[in-house]
C-alpha cells in the first residue's frame, strides 16, 4: 500500500538545511519497507488463506473505474494575478549553524503571518551590529519582501526593506499591516490637495445637500 510520511521538524532542524530532513525521510521509508516485507513473510509462514475475492481480476485501467473512485489532478499553467504583495512583517535572527557558509551570508526572517514562508535575507540588509548583538533586535519588527523561492528550497529568498520599530506598539504594527496588503499610506500630493476646497471653513450648501443621498 502507498504510505504518506509526514516529518515534523523544528526551527533548528530547518535552519541546518534540507539534508537532515532528507535523511529522516529516507530512514523512515526503509523502516516501513522492512516492516512490510517482514509482515508478508510472516503471513506466508502462518499460512494465511486468500479468499476468492482476492483472486478476482484487478482493474489496472483507470478509465474503467467509476468517477467517485478517481482523484482528479491538475497543473498550474499560468498566474493571472498575484494577490499577495510579497511583503511581510516579522523578526530576524541568526542561523543556528554558526559554522556553515550560509551563516556568514544570511539571517533568518520569521514572518508574523505563518502563511508566509520563512525567508533568507542577506546580512548586508541587517543592522550593522546585528551579528554581535542579535538579542537587541529580538523584538524589533522588520518589513521583508520576497524576491525568489526556489523549487528545491524550504525557504524563500528576500530583502529587508525597513525597520518598523518595537513589536506591540500601534504605529509599527499598523504600518506593517498596511504594507503587507499593499495599501498606499503616503502623504497626498499637492495636486490632490488642490482638489479640496480652499476657502475654509467649508460646508455643503443646502442646494447641494438636497440632491445628495444622506448616508450619515
Short mmCIF file of C-alpha atoms in Angstrom, two decimals:
data_model
loop_
_atom_site.label_atom_id
_atom_site.label_comp_id
_atom_site.label_asym_id
_atom_site.label_seq_id
_atom_site.Cartn_x
_atom_site.Cartn_y
_atom_site.Cartn_z
CA UNK A 1 0.00 0.00 0.00
CA UNK A 2 1.03 3.59 -0.58
CA UNK A 3 2.32 5.27 2.55
CA UNK A 4 2.38 9.00 3.24
CA UNK A 5 5.13 10.10 5.57
CA UNK A 6 4.87 13.37 7.46
CA UNK A 7 8.08 14.66 9.00
CA UNK A 8 7.96 17.13 11.86
CA UNK A 9 10.93 19.38 12.43
CA UNK A 10 11.62 22.48 14.46
CA UNK A 11 13.29 25.73 13.50
CA UNK A 12 16.78 24.48 14.34
CA UNK A 13 16.42 21.45 12.07
CA UNK A 14 15.10 23.62 9.28
CA UNK A 15 17.90 26.13 9.57
CA UNK A 16 20.51 23.35 9.28
CA UNK A 17 19.21 22.82 5.77
CA UNK A 18 17.31 20.09 3.98
CA UNK A 19 19.91 17.31 4.39
CA UNK A 20 18.65 16.42 7.85
CA UNK A 21 15.05 16.24 6.63
CA UNK A 22 16.08 14.13 3.63
CA UNK A 23 17.94 11.64 5.87
CA UNK A 24 14.95 11.38 8.22
CA UNK A 25 12.56 10.63 5.36
CA UNK A 26 14.93 8.04 3.87
CA UNK A 27 15.29 6.22 7.20
CA UNK A 28 11.51 6.17 7.71
CA UNK A 29 10.91 4.75 4.23
CA UNK A 30 13.49 2.00 4.79
CA UNK A 31 11.87 1.05 8.12
CA UNK A 32 8.42 0.89 6.55
CA UNK A 33 9.70 -1.22 3.66
CA UNK A 34 11.35 -3.68 6.03
CA UNK A 35 8.24 -3.88 8.21
CA UNK A 36 6.04 -4.56 5.20
CA UNK A 37 8.40 -7.29 3.92
CA UNK A 38 8.55 -8.99 7.31
CA UNK A 39 4.76 -8.94 7.63
CA UNK A 40 4.49 -10.52 4.20
CA UNK A 41 6.90 -13.32 5.12
CA UNK A 42 5.10 -13.93 8.39
CA UNK A 43 1.79 -14.18 6.59
CA UNK A 44 3.28 -16.81 4.25
CA UNK A 45 4.64 -18.88 7.15
CA UNK A 46 1.41 -18.88 9.11
CA UNK A 47 -0.49 -19.96 6.03
CA UNK A 48 -2.99 -17.15 5.63
CA UNK A 49 -5.63 -18.27 3.12
CA UNK A 50 -6.65 -15.98 0.29
CA UNK A 51 -10.30 -15.55 -0.43
CA UNK A 52 -11.93 -15.81 -3.80
CA UNK A 53 -12.39 -12.05 -3.74
CA UNK A 54 -8.60 -11.61 -3.59
CA UNK A 55 -8.16 -13.86 -6.61
CA UNK A 56 -10.57 -11.81 -8.72
CA UNK A 57 -9.46 -9.70 -11.67
CA UNK A 58 -7.92 -6.32 -10.84
CA UNK A 59 -8.73 -3.16 -12.77
CA UNK A 60 -5.47 -1.61 -13.96
CA UNK A 61 -7.02 0.87 -16.38
CA UNK A 62 -8.26 3.97 -14.50
CA UNK A 63 -10.68 4.70 -17.33
CA UNK A 64 -12.72 1.66 -16.32
CA UNK A 65 -13.25 2.90 -12.75
CA UNK A 66 -16.30 4.95 -11.70
CA UNK A 67 -15.71 8.68 -11.26
CA UNK A 68 -16.23 8.55 -7.49
CA UNK A 69 -13.09 6.40 -7.16
CA UNK A 70 -10.85 8.81 -9.08
CA UNK A 71 -8.85 11.69 -7.68
CA UNK A 72 -8.79 14.48 -10.22
CA UNK A 73 -5.46 16.22 -10.70
CA UNK A 74 -4.42 19.43 -12.41
CA UNK A 75 -1.41 21.60 -13.10
CA UNK A 76 -0.97 25.36 -12.73
CA UNK A 77 -0.11 26.72 -16.17
CA UNK A 78 -0.27 30.48 -15.63
CA UNK A 79 -0.65 33.02 -12.81
CA UNK A 80 -3.19 35.63 -13.82
CA UNK A 81 -2.78 37.91 -10.83
CA UNK A 82 -0.53 37.90 -7.78
CA UNK A 83 -2.85 38.52 -4.85
CA UNK A 84 -0.12 38.82 -2.20
CA UNK A 85 2.19 41.83 -2.06
CA UNK A 86 5.23 39.58 -1.32
CA UNK A 87 5.88 41.83 1.69
CA UNK A 88 5.68 40.55 5.26
CA UNK A 89 6.22 41.79 8.80
CA UNK A 90 8.40 39.75 11.12
CA UNK A 91 11.59 39.28 13.09
CA UNK A 92 15.18 38.47 12.18
CA UNK A 93 17.53 36.07 13.95
CA UNK A 94 20.85 34.36 13.38
CA UNK A 95 21.00 30.91 11.84
CA UNK A 96 21.59 28.01 14.24
CA UNK A 97 24.65 26.56 12.49
CA UNK A 98 27.39 29.12 13.12
CA UNK A 99 29.98 27.07 11.21
CA UNK A 100 28.09 26.99 7.91
CA UNK A 101 28.84 29.23 4.95
CA UNK A 102 25.20 30.34 4.95
CA UNK A 103 25.64 31.76 8.47
CA UNK A 104 28.25 34.20 7.15
CA UNK A 105 25.94 35.49 4.42
CA UNK A 106 22.34 35.29 5.59
CA UNK A 107 19.99 35.72 8.51
CA UNK A 108 16.60 34.10 9.02
CA UNK A 109 13.46 36.22 8.73
CA UNK A 110 10.42 34.76 10.51
CA UNK A 111 7.11 36.35 9.43
CA UNK A 112 4.38 37.07 11.95
CA UNK A 113 1.87 35.67 9.46
CA UNK A 114 2.51 31.91 9.47
CA UNK A 115 1.00 31.56 5.98
CA UNK A 116 4.15 33.25 4.65
CA UNK A 117 7.33 31.12 4.44
CA UNK A 118 10.46 31.92 6.36
CA UNK A 119 12.98 33.86 4.33
CA UNK A 120 16.75 34.01 4.00
CA UNK A 121 17.83 37.68 4.00
CA UNK A 122 21.36 39.00 3.35
CA UNK A 123 23.30 40.11 6.41
CA UNK A 124 24.11 43.26 4.45
CA UNK A 125 20.44 44.28 4.78
CA UNK A 126 20.50 43.81 8.56
CA UNK A 127 21.66 46.45 11.07
CA UNK A 128 25.48 46.73 11.31
CA UNK A 129 25.63 45.37 14.88
CA UNK A 130 23.07 42.61 14.38
CA UNK A 131 25.62 39.76 14.36
CA UNK A 132 27.35 40.96 17.54
CA UNK A 133 24.12 41.91 19.38
CA UNK A 134 21.23 39.84 17.95
CA UNK A 135 19.30 39.98 21.22
CA UNK A 136 18.90 43.76 20.80
CA UNK A 137 16.71 43.12 17.75
CA UNK A 138 14.71 40.15 19.04
CA UNK A 139 11.56 42.29 19.46
CA UNK A 140 12.18 44.65 16.54
CA UNK A 141 9.73 44.44 13.64
CA UNK A 142 11.06 44.48 10.09
CA UNK A 143 9.48 44.54 6.66
CA UNK A 144 10.83 41.90 4.26
CA UNK A 145 9.93 41.49 0.60
CA UNK A 146 10.21 38.04 -1.01
CA UNK A 147 12.14 38.13 -4.30
CA UNK A 148 12.55 34.41 -5.07
CA UNK A 149 11.59 30.96 -3.87
CA UNK A 150 13.38 28.04 -5.50
CA UNK A 151 11.55 24.76 -6.02
CA UNK A 152 14.11 22.72 -4.06
CA UNK A 153 14.27 25.01 -1.02
CA UNK A 154 12.14 25.12 2.12
CA UNK A 155 12.83 28.84 2.48
CA UNK A 156 12.32 31.80 0.21
CA UNK A 157 14.92 34.49 -0.52
CA UNK A 158 14.19 38.12 0.23
CA UNK A 159 15.41 41.57 1.14
CA UNK A 160 14.82 43.63 4.27
CA UNK A 161 13.09 46.86 3.32
CA UNK A 162 12.99 48.80 6.57
CA UNK A 163 12.81 48.60 10.34
CA UNK A 164 9.38 49.44 11.74
CA UNK A 165 10.07 49.64 15.48
CA UNK A 166 9.25 47.67 18.58
CA UNK A 167 6.62 44.93 18.35
CA UNK A 168 3.43 45.68 20.25
CA UNK A 169 3.38 49.40 19.53
CA UNK A 170 0.46 50.72 17.48
CA UNK A 171 2.31 52.64 14.77
CA UNK A 172 4.81 49.91 13.73
CA UNK A 173 2.10 47.25 13.81
CA UNK A 174 -0.28 49.39 11.72
CA UNK A 175 2.39 50.27 9.18
CA UNK A 176 3.29 46.60 8.84
CA UNK A 177 -0.32 45.59 8.14
CA UNK A 178 -0.79 48.36 5.55
CA UNK A 179 2.46 47.40 3.80
CA UNK A 180 1.57 43.71 3.70
CA UNK A 181 -1.74 44.45 2.00
CA UNK A 182 -0.25 46.94 -0.46
CA UNK A 183 -2.10 49.97 0.90
CA UNK A 184 -0.51 53.29 -0.08
CA UNK A 185 -0.46 55.35 3.12
CA UNK A 186 1.96 58.05 1.95
CA UNK A 187 1.05 61.74 2.12
CA UNK A 188 -1.24 63.16 -0.54
CA UNK A 189 0.50 65.01 -3.34
CA UNK A 190 -0.02 68.79 -3.83
CA UNK A 191 -2.09 68.06 -6.95
CA UNK A 192 -4.55 66.02 -4.89
CA UNK A 193 -4.75 68.62 -2.12
CA UNK A 194 -5.57 71.34 -4.67
CA UNK A 195 -8.81 69.49 -5.49
CA UNK A 196 -10.09 70.19 -1.98
CA UNK A 197 -11.99 73.41 -1.14
CA UNK A 198 -9.54 76.20 -0.36
CA UNK A 199 -11.96 78.55 1.42
CA UNK A 200 -12.17 77.26 4.97
CA UNK A 201 -14.26 76.56 6.94
CA UNK A 202 -16.15 74.72 4.23
CA UNK A 203 -19.74 73.48 4.39
CA UNK A 204 -22.11 71.81 1.96
CA UNK A 205 -24.67 74.27 0.61
CA UNK A 206 -28.37 73.48 1.18
CA UNK A 207 -28.91 73.03 -2.57
CA UNK A 208 -26.05 70.54 -2.83
CA UNK A 209 -27.25 68.71 0.26
CA UNK A 210 -30.77 68.41 -1.15
CA UNK A 211 -29.61 66.47 -4.22
CA UNK A 212 -27.29 64.16 -2.34
CA UNK A 213 -28.14 60.90 -0.60
CA UNK A 214 -27.52 61.28 3.12
CA UNK A 215 -25.57 58.26 4.41
CA UNK A 216 -24.70 59.73 7.79
#
